[in-house]
Amino acid sequence: MASPRTSRLTGFYKLGVLERRRRLLELAGLPADGFAAVDPGALTLDVADGMIENVVGTYALPFSVAANFIVDDIETLIPMAIEEPSVVAASSNAARMARPRGFTTTLTAPVMIGQIQVTHIADVEAGAAALRGAATELLAEARRLVPRLAERGGGPVAFDVRILAREGVDGGVAVAHLHVDCRDAMGANLVNTLCEALAERVARIAGGRAGLRILSNLTDGRTVTVRCTIDDAMLASADAAGPDVRRAIAAASRFAELDPYRAATHNKGIMNGVDAVLVATGQDWRAVEAGAHAYASLSGTYGPLAVWKERPSGDGLEGVLTMPLAVGTVGGALHVHPGARLALELAGAHSADRLAALCGAAGLATNLAALRALATEGIQRGHMALHARGLARAAGATGDLVDRVAAELAATGDVKVDRAREVLARLAGAAVVKETP
Ligand code: MEV
């Protein structure tokens, strides 16, 4: 799909599901049955049975679109699959604040690391030196094993060695790292195949025994950096002036830099956005999670993946996120999962780089939204309002009764499903009585 004319979906949340679909179909130029891919049953039992073992059903999540994103000057719809209320609304709201300049991204080459562990090396220094000496030859062999990847401009690009232990239960231990540019593939299969193919030769050269051969999920050679600036005027809320919100968000960011307990929650807010896009687009989100948290600890202390600082000009905030993002637009579940293909289409993400950029932008947006809420009215008011709508629906409310029941629950602060049923019974009864002549 070409990028939509705009991602500014004013009033979108007020429409019914079918109306929303109609609007997106038109905007994104999708075929009329485009959303059949996320209808119940679109992932058939047969296909699901071929994906994993012991299948007894399929499992659904809400599929949604976050609005207002401009990423690298391109209007972009951000598909999200997530069970948590308020993530989609919050990220759309943050993206609206960032709209004047949008999000800008820079990416490293999509280089993954494969590890070959070698144990029981008698002289680990000599073993490592021998491996370093054979690097060119080993790289050439690795390249020969993946000719098609090389034709697409990727392939093995570097080989290095780290000494892990000089002695101990496993004797001298070293690990060889094969760095592979995976282009648009996430690359797990590719890298694992290469490591398995090279392992015996690597162990022989080092004078030890081949141990594990597997990619590392700490993909610090495959990162995305996302930046945005937000003007004070955008930060202001009903009860707080822009400069106050700016100062409070910068202070919240420093809190995450000082305290791993806070940094974990700060990063959870980032992963709310990142994971929602990963799940919608059929990615291995566990791999990205593992990489993100390992990366956040690389300095020796767990820290935030994104930081916010007051702009030197004194007006507004600058946010910067850097994190590893190993994603793919070919291979994996994408061959078979209809919803994942639709999500990539909606996002206009035809390369792994673009998809990683969008995940990073979604993460920076959810982080900003969380910090702004925490720094002003707190997270619960907005959360509860959305939760109340969910409970109103669960209690059986439809149409405008959803908002009326939710408003009453939120106003009393008693946001429980039993209470929603009571309120619904009263309001629905009143509605019936009113209609009776
Ligand atoms: C909740 O899902 C995410 C937050 O806890 C993130 C944060 O505290 O920054 C609100």
XYZ file of C-alpha atoms and ligand atoms in Angstrom:
447
model
C 0.000 0.000 0.000
C 1.127 3.565 -0.650
C 1.134 5.777 2.451
C -2.335 7.075 3.383
C -3.156 10.687 2.501
C -3.272 11.347 6.225
C -3.090 9.393 9.463
C -5.119 12.100 11.209
C -8.297 10.123 11.926
C -10.426 12.780 13.595
C -13.450 11.318 15.415
C -12.372 7.787 14.478
C -12.950 6.467 17.986
C -16.588 7.567 17.896
C -17.395 5.477 14.798
C -18.704 1.912 14.845
C -16.306 -0.862 13.828
C -17.719 -1.167 10.304
C -17.547 2.584 9.750
C -13.934 2.574 10.933
C -13.162 -0.189 8.472
C -14.801 1.742 5.631
C -12.752 4.821 6.446
C -9.463 2.888 6.569
C -10.217 0.955 3.367
C -10.690 4.223 1.557
C -7.681 5.860 3.160
C -5.346 2.934 2.663
C -6.656 1.845 -0.750
C -7.282 -1.719 0.431
C -9.713 -4.106 -1.334
C -13.294 -4.099 0.006
C -12.772 -7.392 1.864
C -9.407 -6.249 3.291
C -10.453 -6.662 6.909
C -11.638 -10.249 6.422
C -8.046 -11.062 7.454
C -8.848 -10.034 11.029
C -12.388 -11.425 11.204
C -13.020 -14.282 13.641
C -11.866 -17.513 12.023
C -9.579 -15.827 9.471
C -6.714 -17.827 10.899
C -8.211 -21.259 10.165
C -7.732 -24.252 12.433
C -5.891 -25.973 9.620
C -3.364 -23.183 9.234
C -3.001 -22.813 13.005
C -2.414 -26.565 13.279
C 0.495 -26.178 10.875
C 2.034 -23.339 12.878
C 2.611 -24.912 16.298
C 2.026 -28.219 18.073
C -1.017 -29.647 19.895
C -3.347 -26.973 18.500
C -6.885 -27.008 19.886
C -8.059 -23.586 18.730
C -7.028 -20.059 17.854
C -6.797 -17.138 20.264
C -7.906 -13.632 19.391
C -6.834 -10.140 20.518
C -8.334 -6.780 19.627
C -6.792 -5.457 16.385
C -6.661 -1.688 16.202
C -5.015 1.235 14.420
C -3.197 4.101 16.140
C -3.666 7.440 14.407
C -1.722 10.653 13.811
C 1.744 9.186 13.198
C 4.154 10.861 10.814
C 7.375 8.858 10.665
C 10.245 10.198 8.552
C 7.819 12.577 6.812
C 5.416 9.782 5.884
C 1.822 9.704 7.149
C 1.507 6.260 8.708
C -1.230 4.093 10.186
C 0.143 2.019 13.067
C -1.531 -1.390 13.498
C -1.670 -2.678 17.067
C -2.859 -5.931 18.648
C -3.112 -5.635 22.415
C -5.459 -6.437 25.299
C -4.602 -3.385 27.458
C -6.998 -0.425 27.272
C -5.591 3.060 26.654
C -2.386 2.099 24.773
C -3.896 2.838 21.356
C -5.579 6.055 22.516
C -2.477 7.215 24.383
C -0.083 6.571 21.499
C -2.437 8.305 19.034
C -2.587 11.250 21.401
C 1.208 11.423 21.745
C 1.623 11.109 17.968
C -0.732 14.084 17.582
C 1.543 16.114 19.881
C 4.553 15.104 17.754
C 2.818 15.844 14.427
C 4.280 19.305 13.714
C 7.710 17.727 13.096
C 6.853 14.021 13.265
C 9.163 11.222 14.381
C 12.546 10.859 12.707
C 14.484 7.611 12.726
C 17.954 6.285 12.021
C 18.809 2.616 11.785
C 21.967 0.579 11.780
C 22.351 -2.098 9.122
C 20.173 -5.129 10.062
C 23.094 -7.136 11.467
C 22.349 -10.115 13.712
C 24.900 -12.016 15.797
C 25.289 -15.784 15.713
C 27.222 -17.382 18.573
C 29.388 -20.484 18.410
C 30.567 -21.538 21.850
C 33.828 -23.475 22.101
C 34.752 -25.229 25.368
C 37.707 -27.235 26.711
C 40.305 -25.170 24.865
C 43.676 -26.036 26.379
C 45.244 -22.651 25.584
C 42.367 -20.228 25.173
C 44.547 -17.263 24.150
C 46.160 -19.300 21.377
C 42.747 -20.728 20.355
C 41.223 -17.271 20.093
C 44.244 -15.992 18.126
C 43.934 -18.929 15.711
C 40.268 -18.114 15.164
C 41.015 -14.443 14.564
C 43.657 -15.514 12.031
C 41.080 -17.657 10.222
C 38.360 -14.976 10.233
C 38.612 -14.067 6.520
C 38.473 -17.683 5.461
C 35.564 -18.489 7.825
C 33.642 -15.453 6.608
C 34.160 -16.476 2.998
C 32.845 -19.950 3.773
C 29.824 -18.469 5.576
C 29.072 -16.250 2.567
C 29.212 -19.236 0.230
C 26.490 -20.876 2.341
C 23.975 -18.037 1.800
C 24.427 -16.913 -1.834
C 20.858 -15.604 -2.199
C 21.199 -13.357 0.838
C 24.439 -11.974 -0.621
C 22.607 -11.268 -3.911
C 20.110 -9.169 -1.918
C 22.964 -7.102 -0.455
C 23.221 -8.957 2.863
C 25.179 -11.896 4.226
C 27.943 -12.481 6.790
C 29.889 -9.268 7.347
C 32.239 -9.892 10.278
C 33.661 -12.591 12.502
C 35.193 -12.026 15.931
C 36.051 -13.906 19.095
C 35.569 -13.273 22.810
C 37.299 -15.180 25.578
C 34.795 -16.108 28.300
C 36.870 -18.285 30.691
C 40.503 -19.368 30.951
C 39.767 -22.337 33.171
C 36.918 -23.940 35.078
C 34.457 -26.828 34.714
C 34.314 -26.321 30.940
C 38.037 -25.608 30.592
C 39.029 -22.637 28.460
C 35.892 -21.179 26.863
C 35.652 -18.799 23.932
C 32.745 -17.708 21.784
C 32.916 -16.837 18.114
C 30.496 -14.191 16.850
C 29.352 -14.331 13.265
C 27.725 -11.019 12.273
C 25.160 -11.438 9.510
C 23.311 -8.706 7.628
C 19.853 -10.285 7.337
C 18.232 -7.578 5.172
C 14.418 -7.949 5.454
C 14.461 -11.229 7.399
C 14.463 -11.317 11.187
C 17.190 -13.856 10.549
C 16.917 -16.416 13.346
C 16.766 -19.420 10.998
C 19.437 -18.041 8.734
C 21.868 -17.304 11.522
C 21.250 -20.580 13.345
C 21.825 -22.550 10.140
C 25.126 -20.746 9.545
C 26.307 -21.297 13.112
C 25.504 -25.001 12.943
C 27.310 -25.318 9.620
C 30.493 -23.608 10.865
C 30.657 -24.929 14.425
C 32.866 -28.032 13.960
C 35.408 -26.128 11.889
C 35.482 -23.263 14.395
C 36.013 -25.719 17.292
C 38.820 -27.496 15.418
C 40.645 -24.240 14.686
C 40.335 -23.156 18.336
C 41.468 -26.573 19.597
C 38.316 -27.214 21.653
C 34.834 -28.736 21.562
C 31.861 -27.132 19.818
C 29.165 -26.129 22.296
C 25.992 -24.109 21.553
C 25.409 -22.604 18.097
C 22.582 -20.123 18.167
C 21.823 -16.481 17.485
C 22.028 -13.915 20.286
C 18.870 -11.937 21.042
C 21.044 -9.084 22.260
C 21.035 -7.612 18.760
C 23.052 -4.515 19.536
C 24.206 -4.457 15.907
C 20.601 -3.945 14.762
C 19.201 -0.885 16.504
C 16.775 1.888 15.756
C 17.001 5.435 17.106
C 13.815 7.509 17.103
C 13.633 11.218 17.903
C 10.839 13.717 18.308
C 10.363 17.197 19.733
C 7.197 18.378 21.421
C 6.295 22.041 21.892
C 5.128 23.281 25.299
C 1.769 24.247 23.810
C 1.139 20.587 22.962
C 2.095 19.396 26.423
C -0.372 21.591 28.316
C -3.339 19.804 29.906
C -6.643 21.077 31.359
C -5.022 21.672 34.751
C -1.319 22.109 33.947
C 0.598 24.671 31.895
C 2.937 23.425 29.123
C 6.219 24.478 30.799
C 5.200 22.723 34.041
C 4.390 19.519 32.166
C 7.687 19.800 30.267
C 9.676 20.095 33.506
C 7.747 17.242 35.121
C 8.328 14.891 32.160
C 12.065 15.667 32.115
C 12.184 14.950 35.858
C 10.302 11.661 35.341
C 12.860 10.692 32.707
C 15.752 11.465 35.101
C 14.041 9.283 37.715
C 14.253 6.349 35.259
C 17.953 7.123 34.655
C 18.637 7.026 38.391
C 16.604 3.986 39.411
C 16.342 0.536 37.795
C 13.025 -0.071 39.582
C 11.541 2.936 37.808
C 13.437 2.192 34.553
C 11.721 -1.214 34.323
C 8.278 0.432 34.421
C 9.387 3.257 32.103
C 10.534 0.603 29.608
C 7.309 -1.355 30.091
C 5.495 1.761 28.878
C 7.729 1.768 25.777
C 7.127 -1.936 25.157
C 3.355 -1.331 25.335
C 3.656 0.373 21.958
C 6.478 -1.722 20.517
C 4.907 -5.081 21.398
C 1.455 -4.077 20.158
C 2.934 -3.460 16.694
C 5.086 -6.599 16.875
C 2.108 -8.789 17.752
C -0.079 -7.238 15.041
C 2.608 -7.780 12.409
C 3.394 -11.381 13.393
C 6.874 -10.796 14.832
C 8.809 -12.738 17.465
C 8.058 -10.227 20.227
C 9.790 -12.395 22.878
C 13.042 -11.963 20.956
C 12.639 -8.183 20.874
C 11.687 -8.102 24.583
C 14.777 -10.150 25.513
C 17.007 -7.911 23.407
C 15.481 -4.696 24.725
C 16.054 -5.517 28.382
C 19.554 -6.909 27.823
C 20.392 -3.714 25.911
C 18.947 -1.613 28.733
C 21.459 -3.286 31.083
C 24.542 -3.148 28.876
C 26.222 -0.429 30.957
C 26.011 -2.708 34.016
C 22.986 -0.872 35.433
C 19.499 -1.313 33.992
C 18.421 1.994 32.451
C 15.710 3.606 30.304
C 15.534 2.885 26.551
C 14.221 6.410 25.948
C 15.034 9.702 27.623
C 13.343 13.096 27.550
C 15.183 16.386 28.013
C 14.061 19.993 28.010
C 15.067 21.632 24.735
C 18.033 23.999 25.102
C 15.824 26.762 23.626
C 13.625 26.382 26.709
C 10.457 25.574 24.784
C 9.419 21.953 24.631
C 10.934 18.535 24.997
C 13.242 16.317 22.995
C 12.748 12.576 23.232
C 15.247 9.982 22.020
C 14.782 6.239 22.026
C 17.455 3.734 21.051
C 16.823 0.012 21.196
C 17.544 -3.196 19.327
C 14.695 -4.171 17.021
C 15.121 -7.452 15.164
C 12.062 -7.749 12.937
C 11.340 -9.171 9.503
C 8.971 -8.573 6.630
C 9.765 -11.923 5.020
C 9.711 -15.396 6.588
C 8.445 -16.396 10.016
C 4.673 -16.413 10.624
C 4.161 -13.947 7.777
C 3.705 -16.651 5.127
C 0.635 -17.993 6.856
C -0.926 -15.435 9.184
C -3.517 -13.336 7.314
C -3.792 -10.698 10.074
C -0.042 -10.117 10.114
C 0.009 -9.546 6.367
C -2.869 -7.078 6.614
C -1.081 -5.229 9.433
C 2.078 -4.821 7.326
C -0.047 -3.623 4.432
C -1.884 -1.063 6.587
C 1.412 0.184 7.993
C 2.966 0.333 4.529
C 5.904 -1.569 6.039
C 7.510 -3.317 3.097
C 10.981 -3.566 4.629
C 12.296 -4.675 8.002
C 13.880 -1.234 8.453
C 10.568 0.542 8.024
C 8.824 -1.855 10.385
C 11.538 -1.359 13.025
C 11.211 2.424 12.615
C 7.440 2.228 13.176
C 7.837 -0.009 16.252
C 10.329 2.466 17.716
C 8.043 5.436 17.004
C 5.127 3.613 18.650
C 7.347 2.928 21.688
C 8.475 6.537 22.033
C 4.847 7.684 21.684
C 3.505 5.351 24.390
C 6.377 6.399 26.654
C 5.562 10.088 26.191
C 1.853 9.498 26.802
C 2.560 7.553 30.010
C 5.015 10.152 31.359
C 2.651 13.017 30.577
C -0.224 11.286 32.343
C 1.968 10.350 35.324
C 3.415 13.844 35.541
C -0.046 15.474 35.538
C -3.322 13.844 36.571
C -1.887 10.334 37.158
C -2.545 7.283 35.046
C -5.723 6.039 36.650
C -8.283 8.601 35.519
C -7.853 7.919 31.783
C -7.298 4.231 32.413
C -10.464 3.938 34.461
C -12.557 5.806 31.893
C -11.522 3.271 29.221
C -11.817 0.352 31.598
C -15.340 1.533 32.457
C -16.308 1.414 28.758
C -15.021 -2.155 28.548
C -17.020 -3.136 31.634
C -20.143 -1.418 30.318
C -19.911 -3.525 27.176
C -19.168 -6.669 29.204
C -22.327 -5.958 31.230
C -24.293 -5.949 27.968
C -24.538 -2.227 27.151
C -24.735 -1.306 23.463
C -25.015 1.949 21.496
C -25.062 5.157 23.525
C -25.685 3.183 26.730
C -21.984 2.210 26.667
C -20.908 5.820 27.226
C -23.692 6.545 29.716
C -22.950 3.496 31.876
C -19.182 4.155 31.641
C -19.610 7.824 32.588
C -21.564 6.881 35.702
C -19.041 4.212 36.739
C -16.108 6.597 36.231
C -17.846 9.444 38.070
C -18.515 7.325 41.170
C -15.085 5.652 40.990
C -16.806 2.263 41.475
C -15.567 0.610 38.278
C -16.711 -3.007 38.605
C -18.747 -5.272 36.371
C -21.499 -5.892 38.978
C -21.968 -2.175 39.367
C -22.017 -1.816 35.554
C -24.889 -4.346 35.413
C -26.853 -2.416 38.045
C -26.348 0.913 36.264
C -27.222 -0.654 32.920
C -30.416 -2.210 34.301
C -31.468 1.170 35.674
C -30.571 3.191 32.571
C -31.940 0.603 30.139
C -35.145 0.378 32.202
C -35.419 4.155 32.105
C -34.876 4.122 28.349
C -37.681 1.579 27.884
C -40.020 3.491 30.191
C -39.267 6.716 28.318
C -40.126 5.123 24.993
C -43.472 3.750 26.269
C -46.275 6.209 25.306
C 1.264 0.740 32.114
O 0.944 -0.267 31.190
C 2.529 1.469 31.675
C 3.017 2.560 32.645
O 3.231 2.000 33.933
C 4.322 3.094 32.075
C 5.044 4.077 32.982
O 4.878 4.036 34.201
O 5.845 4.854 32.418
C 2.001 3.662 32.799
